[in-house]
PDB file of C-alpha atoms and ligand atoms in Angstrom:
ATOM      1  CA  MET A  20    -117.229-106.595  36.146  1.00 91.00           C
ATOM      2  CA  LEU A  21    -119.344-104.248  38.246  1.00 95.00           C
ATOM      3  CA  SER A  22    -122.282-105.858  40.031  1.00 96.00           C
ATOM      4  CA  LYS A  23    -125.802-104.464  39.812  1.00 97.00           C
ATOM      5  CA  LYS A  24    -125.288-102.757  43.164  1.00 97.00           C
ATOM      6  CA  GLN A  25    -121.984-101.197  42.058  1.00 97.00           C
ATOM      7  CA  THR A  26    -123.481-100.088  38.740  1.00 98.00           C
ATOM      8  CA  LYS A  27    -126.377 -98.348  40.488  1.00 97.00           C
ATOM      9  CA  ALA A  28    -123.947 -96.701  42.905  1.00 97.00           C
ATOM     10  CA  ALA A  29    -121.815 -95.460  39.986  1.00 98.00           C
ATOM     11  CA  ILE A  30    -124.863 -93.921  38.310  1.00 98.00           C
ATOM     12  CA  GLU A  31    -125.847 -92.254  41.610  1.00 97.00           C
ATOM     13  CA  THR A  32    -122.348 -90.785  41.892  1.00 98.00           C
ATOM     14  CA  MET A  33    -122.587 -89.432  38.338  1.00 98.00           C
ATOM     15  CA  GLY A  34    -125.896 -87.848  39.344  1.00 97.00           C
ATOM     16  CA  GLU A  35    -124.186 -86.110  42.258  1.00 97.00           C
ATOM     17  CA  LEU A  36    -121.487 -84.805  39.914  1.00 97.00           C
ATOM     18  CA  PHE A  37    -123.982 -83.721  37.255  1.00 97.00           C
ATOM     19  CA  PRO A  38    -127.362 -83.106  38.871  1.00 96.00           C
ATOM     20  CA  GLU A  39    -128.368 -81.007  35.863  1.00 94.00           C
ATOM     21  CA  ALA A  40    -127.767 -83.808  33.343  1.00 96.00           C
ATOM     22  CA  GLU A  41    -130.438 -83.775  30.655  1.00 94.00           C
ATOM     23  CA  CYS A  42    -130.817 -83.739  26.886  1.00 95.00           C
ATOM     24  CA  GLU A  43    -128.644 -80.912  25.547  1.00 95.00           C
ATOM     25  CA  LEU A  44    -130.310 -80.762  22.151  1.00 97.00           C
ATOM     26  CA  ILE A  45    -132.527 -77.685  22.169  1.00 98.00           C
ATOM     27  CA  HIS A  46    -136.065 -78.451  20.988  1.00 98.00           C
ATOM     28  CA  ARG A  47    -139.633 -77.314  21.552  1.00 97.00           C
ATOM     29  CA  ASN A  48    -141.511 -80.474  20.631  1.00 97.00           C
ATOM     30  CA  SER A  49    -141.057 -84.108  19.602  1.00 98.00           C
ATOM     31  CA  PHE A  50    -140.639 -83.266  15.912  1.00 98.00           C
ATOM     32  CA  GLU A  51    -137.806 -80.829  16.572  1.00 98.00           C
ATOM     33  CA  LEU A  52    -136.200 -83.360  18.903  1.00 98.00           C
ATOM     34  CA  LEU A  53    -136.386 -86.047  16.214  1.00 98.00           C
ATOM     35  CA  ILE A  54    -134.760 -83.754  13.636  1.00 98.00           C
ATOM     36  CA  ALA A  55    -132.076 -82.639  16.117  1.00 98.00           C
ATOM     37  CA  VAL A  56    -131.197 -86.243  17.010  1.00 97.00           C
ATOM     38  CA  VAL A  57    -130.981 -87.211  13.336  1.00 98.00           C
ATOM     39  CA  LEU A  58    -128.641 -84.247  12.786  1.00 97.00           C
ATOM     40  CA  SER A  59    -126.526 -85.140  15.804  1.00 96.00           C
ATOM     41  CA  ALA A  60    -125.106 -88.388  14.402  1.00 92.00           C
ATOM     42  CA  GLN A  61    -121.312 -88.003  14.422  1.00 88.00           C
ATOM     43  CA  CYS A  62    -121.699 -84.332  15.296  1.00 92.00           C
ATOM     44  CA  THR A  63    -121.640 -82.362  18.543  1.00 93.00           C
ATOM     45  CA  ASP A  64    -124.823 -81.155  20.227  1.00 95.00           C
ATOM     46  CA  VAL A  65    -123.289 -77.668  20.335  1.00 96.00           C
ATOM     47  CA  LEU A  66    -123.054 -77.510  16.541  1.00 97.00           C
ATOM     48  CA  VAL A  67    -126.515 -79.007  16.093  1.00 98.00           C
ATOM     49  CA  ASN A  68    -127.979 -76.368  18.419  1.00 98.00           C
ATOM     50  CA  LYS A  69    -126.231 -73.645  16.459  1.00 98.00           C
ATOM     51  CA  VAL A  70    -127.779 -74.878  13.216  1.00 98.00           C
ATOM     52  CA  THR A  71    -131.244 -75.657  14.557  1.00 98.00           C
ATOM     53  CA  ALA A  72    -131.545 -72.204  16.159  1.00 97.00           C
ATOM     54  CA  SER A  73    -132.238 -70.791  12.697  1.00 96.00           C
ATOM     55  CA  LEU A  74    -133.359 -74.019  10.996  1.00 98.00           C
ATOM     56  CA  PHE A  75    -136.376 -74.377  13.298  1.00 98.00           C
ATOM     57  CA  GLU A  76    -137.441 -70.822  12.546  1.00 97.00           C
ATOM     58  CA  THR A  77    -137.783 -71.742   8.870  1.00 96.00           C
ATOM     59  CA  TYR A  78    -138.900 -75.350   9.195  1.00 98.00           C
ATOM     60  CA  ARG A  79    -141.448 -75.996  11.926  1.00 97.00           C
ATOM     61  CA  THR A  80    -143.351 -78.969  10.523  1.00 98.00           C
ATOM     62  CA  PRO A  81    -142.763 -81.994   8.264  1.00 98.00           C
ATOM     63  CA  GLU A  82    -144.650 -80.088   5.551  1.00 98.00           C
ATOM     64  CA  ASP A  83    -142.103 -77.259   5.736  1.00 98.00           C
ATOM     65  CA  PHE A  84    -139.219 -79.654   5.080  1.00 98.00           C
ATOM     66  CA  ILE A  85    -140.798 -81.098   1.942  1.00 98.00           C
ATOM     67  CA  SER A  86    -141.994 -77.762   0.591  1.00 98.00           C
ATOM     68  CA  VAL A  87    -138.460 -76.960  -0.568  1.00 98.00           C
ATOM     69  CA  SER A  88    -135.913 -78.785  -2.716  1.00 98.00           C
ATOM     70  CA  LEU A  89    -133.474 -81.313  -1.325  1.00 98.00           C
ATOM     71  CA  GLU A  90    -130.659 -78.955  -2.284  1.00 98.00           C
ATOM     72  CA  GLN A  91    -132.217 -76.221  -0.159  1.00 98.00           C
ATOM     73  CA  VAL A  92    -132.376 -78.436   2.946  1.00 98.00           C
ATOM     74  CA  GLN A  93    -128.803 -79.575   2.291  1.00 98.00           C
ATOM     75  CA  SER A  94    -127.688 -75.987   2.047  1.00 98.00           C
ATOM     76  CA  ASP A  95    -129.470 -75.074   5.296  1.00 98.00           C
ATOM     77  CA  ILE A  96    -127.693 -77.813   7.268  1.00 98.00           C
ATOM     78  CA  ARG A  97    -124.415 -77.905   5.397  1.00 96.00           C
ATOM     79  CA  SER A  98    -122.191 -77.043   8.361  1.00 96.00           C
ATOM     80  CA  ILE A  99    -123.195 -80.399   9.838  1.00 97.00           C
ATOM     81  CA  GLY A 100    -121.285 -83.560   8.935  1.00 93.00           C
ATOM     82  CA  LEU A 101    -122.981 -85.976   6.508  1.00 96.00           C
ATOM     83  CA  TYR A 102    -125.407 -83.184   5.599  1.00 97.00           C
ATOM     84  CA  ARG A 103    -126.306 -84.626   2.200  1.00 97.00           C
ATOM     85  CA  ASN A 104    -127.568 -87.890   3.630  1.00 97.00           C
ATOM     86  CA  LYS A 105    -129.126 -86.239   6.642  1.00 98.00           C
ATOM     87  CA  ALA A 106    -131.112 -83.830   4.439  1.00 98.00           C
ATOM     88  CA  LYS A 107    -132.353 -86.791   2.396  1.00 98.00           C
ATOM     89  CA  ASN A 108    -133.405 -88.618   5.552  1.00 98.00           C
ATOM     90  CA  ILE A 109    -135.128 -85.543   6.977  1.00 98.00           C
ATOM     91  CA  GLN A 110    -137.203 -85.138   3.838  1.00 98.00           C
ATOM     92  CA  GLY A 111    -137.874 -88.880   3.749  1.00 98.00           C
ATOM     93  CA  LEU A 112    -139.043 -89.055   7.344  1.00 98.00           C
ATOM     94  CA  SER A 113    -141.111 -85.893   6.875  1.00 98.00           C
ATOM     95  CA  HIS A 114    -142.939 -87.594   3.999  1.00 98.00           C
ATOM     96  CA  GLU A 115    -143.609 -90.645   6.145  1.00 98.00           C
ATOM     97  CA  LEU A 116    -144.845 -88.622   9.096  1.00 98.00           C
ATOM     98  CA  ILE A 117    -147.303 -86.789   6.832  1.00 98.00           C
ATOM     99  CA  GLU A 118    -148.500 -89.911   5.042  1.00 98.00           C
ATOM    100  CA  LYS A 119    -148.703 -92.359   7.937  1.00 98.00           C
ATOM    101  CA  TYR A 120    -148.903 -90.433  11.191  1.00 98.00           C
ATOM    102  CA  ASP A 121    -150.895 -87.278  10.525  1.00 98.00           C
ATOM    103  CA  SER A 122    -147.639 -85.276  10.672  1.00 98.00           C
ATOM    104  CA  GLN A 123    -147.013 -86.398  14.252  1.00 98.00           C
ATOM    105  CA  VAL A 124    -143.988 -88.236  15.645  1.00 98.00           C
ATOM    106  CA  PRO A 125    -145.204 -91.753  16.491  1.00 97.00           C
ATOM    107  CA  HIS A 126    -145.001 -92.842  20.104  1.00 95.00           C
ATOM    108  CA  ASP A 127    -143.892 -96.310  19.102  1.00 94.00           C
ATOM    109  CA  ARG A 128    -140.450 -97.898  18.774  1.00 95.00           C
ATOM    110  CA  GLN A 129    -141.146 -99.958  15.684  1.00 96.00           C
ATOM    111  CA  ALA A 130    -142.703 -97.028  13.849  1.00 97.00           C
ATOM    112  CA  LEU A 131    -139.823 -94.743  14.811  1.00 98.00           C
ATOM    113  CA  GLU A 132    -137.148 -97.208  13.733  1.00 97.00           C
ATOM    114  CA  ALA A 133    -138.860 -97.621  10.354  1.00 98.00           C
ATOM    115  CA  LEU A 134    -138.370 -93.914   9.572  1.00 98.00           C
ATOM    116  CA  PRO A 135    -135.460 -92.997   7.272  1.00 97.00           C
ATOM    117  CA  GLY A 136    -132.310 -92.182   9.218  1.00 95.00           C
ATOM    118  CA  VAL A 137    -133.763 -93.351  12.520  1.00 97.00           C
ATOM    119  CA  GLY A 138    -132.003 -96.228  14.278  1.00 95.00           C
ATOM    120  CA  ARG A 139    -132.386 -97.717  17.710  1.00 96.00           C
ATOM    121  CA  LYS A 140    -130.355 -94.996  19.425  1.00 95.00           C
ATOM    122  CA  THR A 141    -132.412 -92.173  17.921  1.00 96.00           C
ATOM    123  CA  ALA A 142    -135.642 -93.990  18.750  1.00 97.00           C
ATOM    124  CA  ASN A 143    -134.468 -94.457  22.330  1.00 96.00           C
ATOM    125  CA  VAL A 144    -133.713 -90.748  22.734  1.00 96.00           C
ATOM    126  CA  VAL A 145    -137.110 -89.753  21.331  1.00 97.00           C
ATOM    127  CA  LEU A 146    -138.977 -92.312  23.435  1.00 97.00           C
ATOM    128  CA  SER A 147    -137.138 -91.291  26.569  1.00 95.00           C
ATOM    129  CA  VAL A 148    -136.979 -87.498  26.189  1.00 96.00           C
ATOM    130  CA  ALA A 149    -140.156 -86.715  24.238  1.00 96.00           C
ATOM    131  CA  PHE A 150    -142.442 -89.425  25.596  1.00 96.00           C
ATOM    132  CA  ASN A 151    -140.955 -90.159  29.009  1.00 93.00           C
ATOM    133  CA  GLU A 152    -140.601 -93.860  28.218  1.00 95.00           C
ATOM    134  CA  PRO A 153    -137.890 -95.866  29.976  1.00 94.00           C
ATOM    135  CA  ALA A 154    -135.081 -96.286  27.448  1.00 95.00           C
ATOM    136  CA  ILE A 155    -131.284 -96.137  27.389  1.00 95.00           C
ATOM    137  CA  ALA A 156    -129.757 -94.696  24.245  1.00 95.00           C
ATOM    138  CA  VAL A 157    -126.173 -95.913  23.928  1.00 95.00           C
ATOM    139  CA  ASP A 158    -124.048 -93.273  22.257  1.00 93.00           C
ATOM    140  CA  THR A 159    -120.254 -93.043  22.168  1.00 94.00           C
ATOM    141  CA  HIS A 160    -120.082 -91.640  25.736  1.00 95.00           C
ATOM    142  CA  VAL A 161    -122.390 -94.232  27.272  1.00 97.00           C
ATOM    143  CA  GLU A 162    -120.498 -97.031  25.550  1.00 97.00           C
ATOM    144  CA  ARG A 163    -117.056 -95.741  26.569  1.00 98.00           C
ATOM    145  CA  VAL A 164    -117.996 -95.118  30.201  1.00 98.00           C
ATOM    146  CA  SER A 165    -119.730 -98.508  30.504  1.00 98.00           C
ATOM    147  CA  LYS A 166    -116.682-100.305  29.168  1.00 98.00           C
ATOM    148  CA  ARG A 167    -114.074 -98.366  31.130  1.00 98.00           C
ATOM    149  CA  LEU A 168    -115.908 -98.886  34.387  1.00 98.00           C
ATOM    150  CA  GLY A 169    -116.444-102.566  33.695  1.00 97.00           C
ATOM    151  CA  ILE A 170    -120.234-102.392  33.664  1.00 97.00           C
ATOM    152  CA  CYS A 171    -119.965-104.457  30.491  1.00 97.00           C
ATOM    153  CA  ARG A 172    -117.220-106.214  28.532  1.00 97.00           C
ATOM    154  CA  TRP A 173    -114.811-104.442  26.167  1.00 96.00           C
ATOM    155  CA  LYS A 174    -115.930-106.608  23.282  1.00 97.00           C
ATOM    156  CA  ASP A 175    -119.660-105.994  23.773  1.00 98.00           C
ATOM    157  CA  SER A 176    -121.654-104.562  20.880  1.00 97.00           C
ATOM    158  CA  VAL A 177    -123.690-101.386  21.349  1.00 96.00           C
ATOM    159  CA  ARG A 178    -126.818-103.523  21.680  1.00 97.00           C
ATOM    160  CA  GLN A 179    -125.162-105.690  24.337  1.00 98.00           C
ATOM    161  CA  VAL A 180    -124.136-102.568  26.266  1.00 98.00           C
ATOM    162  CA  GLU A 181    -127.744-101.392  26.203  1.00 97.00           C
ATOM    163  CA  GLU A 182    -129.034-104.774  27.346  1.00 97.00           C
ATOM    164  CA  THR A 183    -126.479-104.998  30.159  1.00 98.00           C
ATOM    165  CA  LEU A 184    -127.385-101.533  31.401  1.00 98.00           C
ATOM    166  CA  MET A 185    -131.091-102.423  31.302  1.00 97.00           C
ATOM    167  CA  ASP A 186    -130.347-105.593  33.248  1.00 97.00           C
ATOM    168  CA  LYS A 187    -128.167-103.942  35.886  1.00 98.00           C
ATOM    169  CA  LEU A 188    -130.324-100.860  36.459  1.00 98.00           C
ATOM    170  CA  ASP A 189    -133.925-100.560  37.592  1.00 97.00           C
ATOM    171  CA  GLU A 190    -136.245 -99.382  34.831  1.00 96.00           C
ATOM    172  CA  ASP A 191    -136.985 -96.113  36.591  1.00 94.00           C
ATOM    173  CA  MET A 192    -133.252 -95.263  36.423  1.00 95.00           C
ATOM    174  CA  TRP A 193    -132.793 -95.841  32.681  1.00 96.00           C
ATOM    175  CA  SER A 194    -133.512 -92.362  31.359  1.00 93.00           C
ATOM    176  CA  ASP A 195    -131.559 -90.573  34.082  1.00 94.00           C
ATOM    177  CA  ALA A 196    -128.687 -93.032  33.702  1.00 96.00           C
ATOM    178  CA  HIS A 197    -128.496 -92.249  29.989  1.00 95.00           C
ATOM    179  CA  HIS A 198    -128.172 -88.498  30.595  1.00 95.00           C
ATOM    180  CA  ARG A 199    -125.802 -88.876  33.545  1.00 97.00           C
ATOM    181  CA  MET A 200    -123.463 -91.160  31.606  1.00 97.00           C
ATOM    182  CA  ILE A 201    -123.429 -88.763  28.662  1.00 95.00           C
ATOM    183  CA  PHE A 202    -122.511 -85.817  30.906  1.00 96.00           C
ATOM    184  CA  PHE A 203    -119.962 -87.901  32.777  1.00 98.00           C
ATOM    185  CA  GLY A 204    -118.364 -89.057  29.507  1.00 97.00           C
ATOM    186  CA  ARG A 205    -118.538 -85.637  27.900  1.00 95.00           C
ATOM    187  CA  TYR A 206    -117.137 -83.589  30.772  1.00 95.00           C
ATOM    188  CA  HIS A 207    -115.223 -85.940  33.081  1.00 97.00           C
ATOM    189  CA  CYS A 208    -114.361 -89.362  31.654  1.00 98.00           C
ATOM    190  CA  LYS A 209    -113.417 -87.847  28.309  1.00 97.00           C
ATOM    191  CA  SER A 210    -112.328 -89.967  25.400  1.00 96.00           C
ATOM    192  CA  ARG A 211    -108.730 -88.745  25.243  1.00 94.00           C
ATOM    193  CA  GLN A 212    -108.104 -87.424  28.719  1.00 93.00           C
ATOM    194  CA  PRO A 213    -110.253 -88.991  31.407  1.00 96.00           C
ATOM    195  CA  ASN A 214    -109.863 -87.239  34.728  1.00 96.00           C
ATOM    196  CA  CYS A 215    -108.905 -90.406  36.627  1.00 96.00           C
ATOM    197  CA  PRO A 216    -106.848 -88.782  39.434  1.00 95.00           C
ATOM    198  CA  ASN A 217    -109.907 -86.774  40.505  1.00 96.00           C
ATOM    199  CA  CYS A 218    -112.544 -89.380  39.820  1.00 97.00           C
ATOM    200  CA  PRO A 219    -114.829 -90.527  42.640  1.00 97.00           C
ATOM    201  CA  LEU A 220    -115.347 -93.787  40.725  1.00 98.00           C
ATOM    202  CA  LEU A 221    -111.636 -94.640  40.627  1.00 97.00           C
ATOM    203  CA  PRO A 222    -111.775 -97.249  43.442  1.00 95.00           C
ATOM    204  CA  SER A 223    -114.128 -99.406  41.373  1.00 94.00           C
ATOM    205  CA  CYS A 224    -112.863 -98.522  37.871  1.00 96.00           C
ATOM    206  CA  ARG A 225    -110.644-101.047  36.109  1.00 95.00           C
ATOM    207  CA  GLU A 226    -109.557 -98.587  33.410  1.00 96.00           C
ATOM    208  CA  GLY A 227    -108.759 -95.777  35.834  1.00 96.00           C
ATOM    209  CA  LYS A 228    -106.647 -98.037  38.052  1.00 95.00           C
ATOM    210  CA  LYS A 229    -104.772 -99.353  35.018  1.00 95.00           C
ATOM    211  CA  ARG A 230    -104.077 -95.848  33.740  1.00 94.00           C
ATOM    212  CA  LEU A 231    -102.791 -94.589  37.093  1.00 93.00           C
ATOM    213  CA  LYS A 232    -100.592 -97.654  37.493  1.00 92.00           C
ATOM    214  CA  GLU A 233     -99.114 -97.106  34.028  1.00 92.00           C
ATOM    215  CA  ALA A 234     -98.540 -93.416  34.761  1.00 89.00           C
ATOM    216  CA  ALA A 235     -96.700 -94.273  37.991  1.00 89.00           C
ATOM    217  CA  SER A 236     -94.387 -96.880  36.421  1.00 86.00           C
TER     218      SER A 236
HETATM  219 FE1  LIG B   8    -113.280 -92.681  33.684  1.00 51.49          FE
HETATM  220 FE2  LIG B   8    -110.924 -92.634  34.905  1.00 51.49          FE
HETATM  221 FE3  LIG B   8    -113.154 -92.262  36.318  1.00 51.49          FE
HETATM  222 FE4  LIG B   8    -112.596 -94.639  35.316  1.00 51.49          FE
HETATM  223  S1  LIG B   8    -111.416 -93.542  36.904  1.00 51.49           S
HETATM  224  S2  LIG B   8    -114.567 -93.623  35.243  1.00 51.49           S
HETATM  225  S3  LIG B   8    -111.587 -94.115  33.372  1.00 51.49           S
HETATM  226  S4  LIG B   8    -112.353 -90.919  34.720  1.00 51.49           S
END
């Protein structure tokens, strides 16, 4: 397992590889970010951005999303996976924002996680990106990279991965670490074809060393 020092060094290296790492979901405010993150579940940011480019011209506020039928919202996001459920959640959370939070996105984890379709990962992204709060959202890339490198154990749950990262990294690194690990997982340590031969983290990566050994035998 990587020590705290090695984990920090790995995140620094990812920052050198991807100094521009940041949230790739295009948004103008916390409400648009919340909707984009809800849409992004099991879907690429590229596709979400394609859909929200026109969606956010029509729907700018929670009131806009509930002023039309559910079928209309479904139709407007139908190129996105799980669109039926996502449309239902978007209307549900819009209702809640209007009724409980004066149509604003609450700056509060518990309140965010109580919204329809909003889990811990979505809340973490909103807290970190919209409100600049220290948080690490563990998505598929963060989980894969953490496990391959040996920052955490293979059998760890998503919540355990998050807790291990929070333990091994200083709080002021959490948000940057989240974005760097996503970029690193998305563009370098890819799910199917990680670029191990050209990886600066290879010397300390258990998965990379195993893969190269297998390839050589
Ligand atoms: Fe990923 Fe391979 Fe680099 Fe390890 S050595 S972090 S598996 S690309």
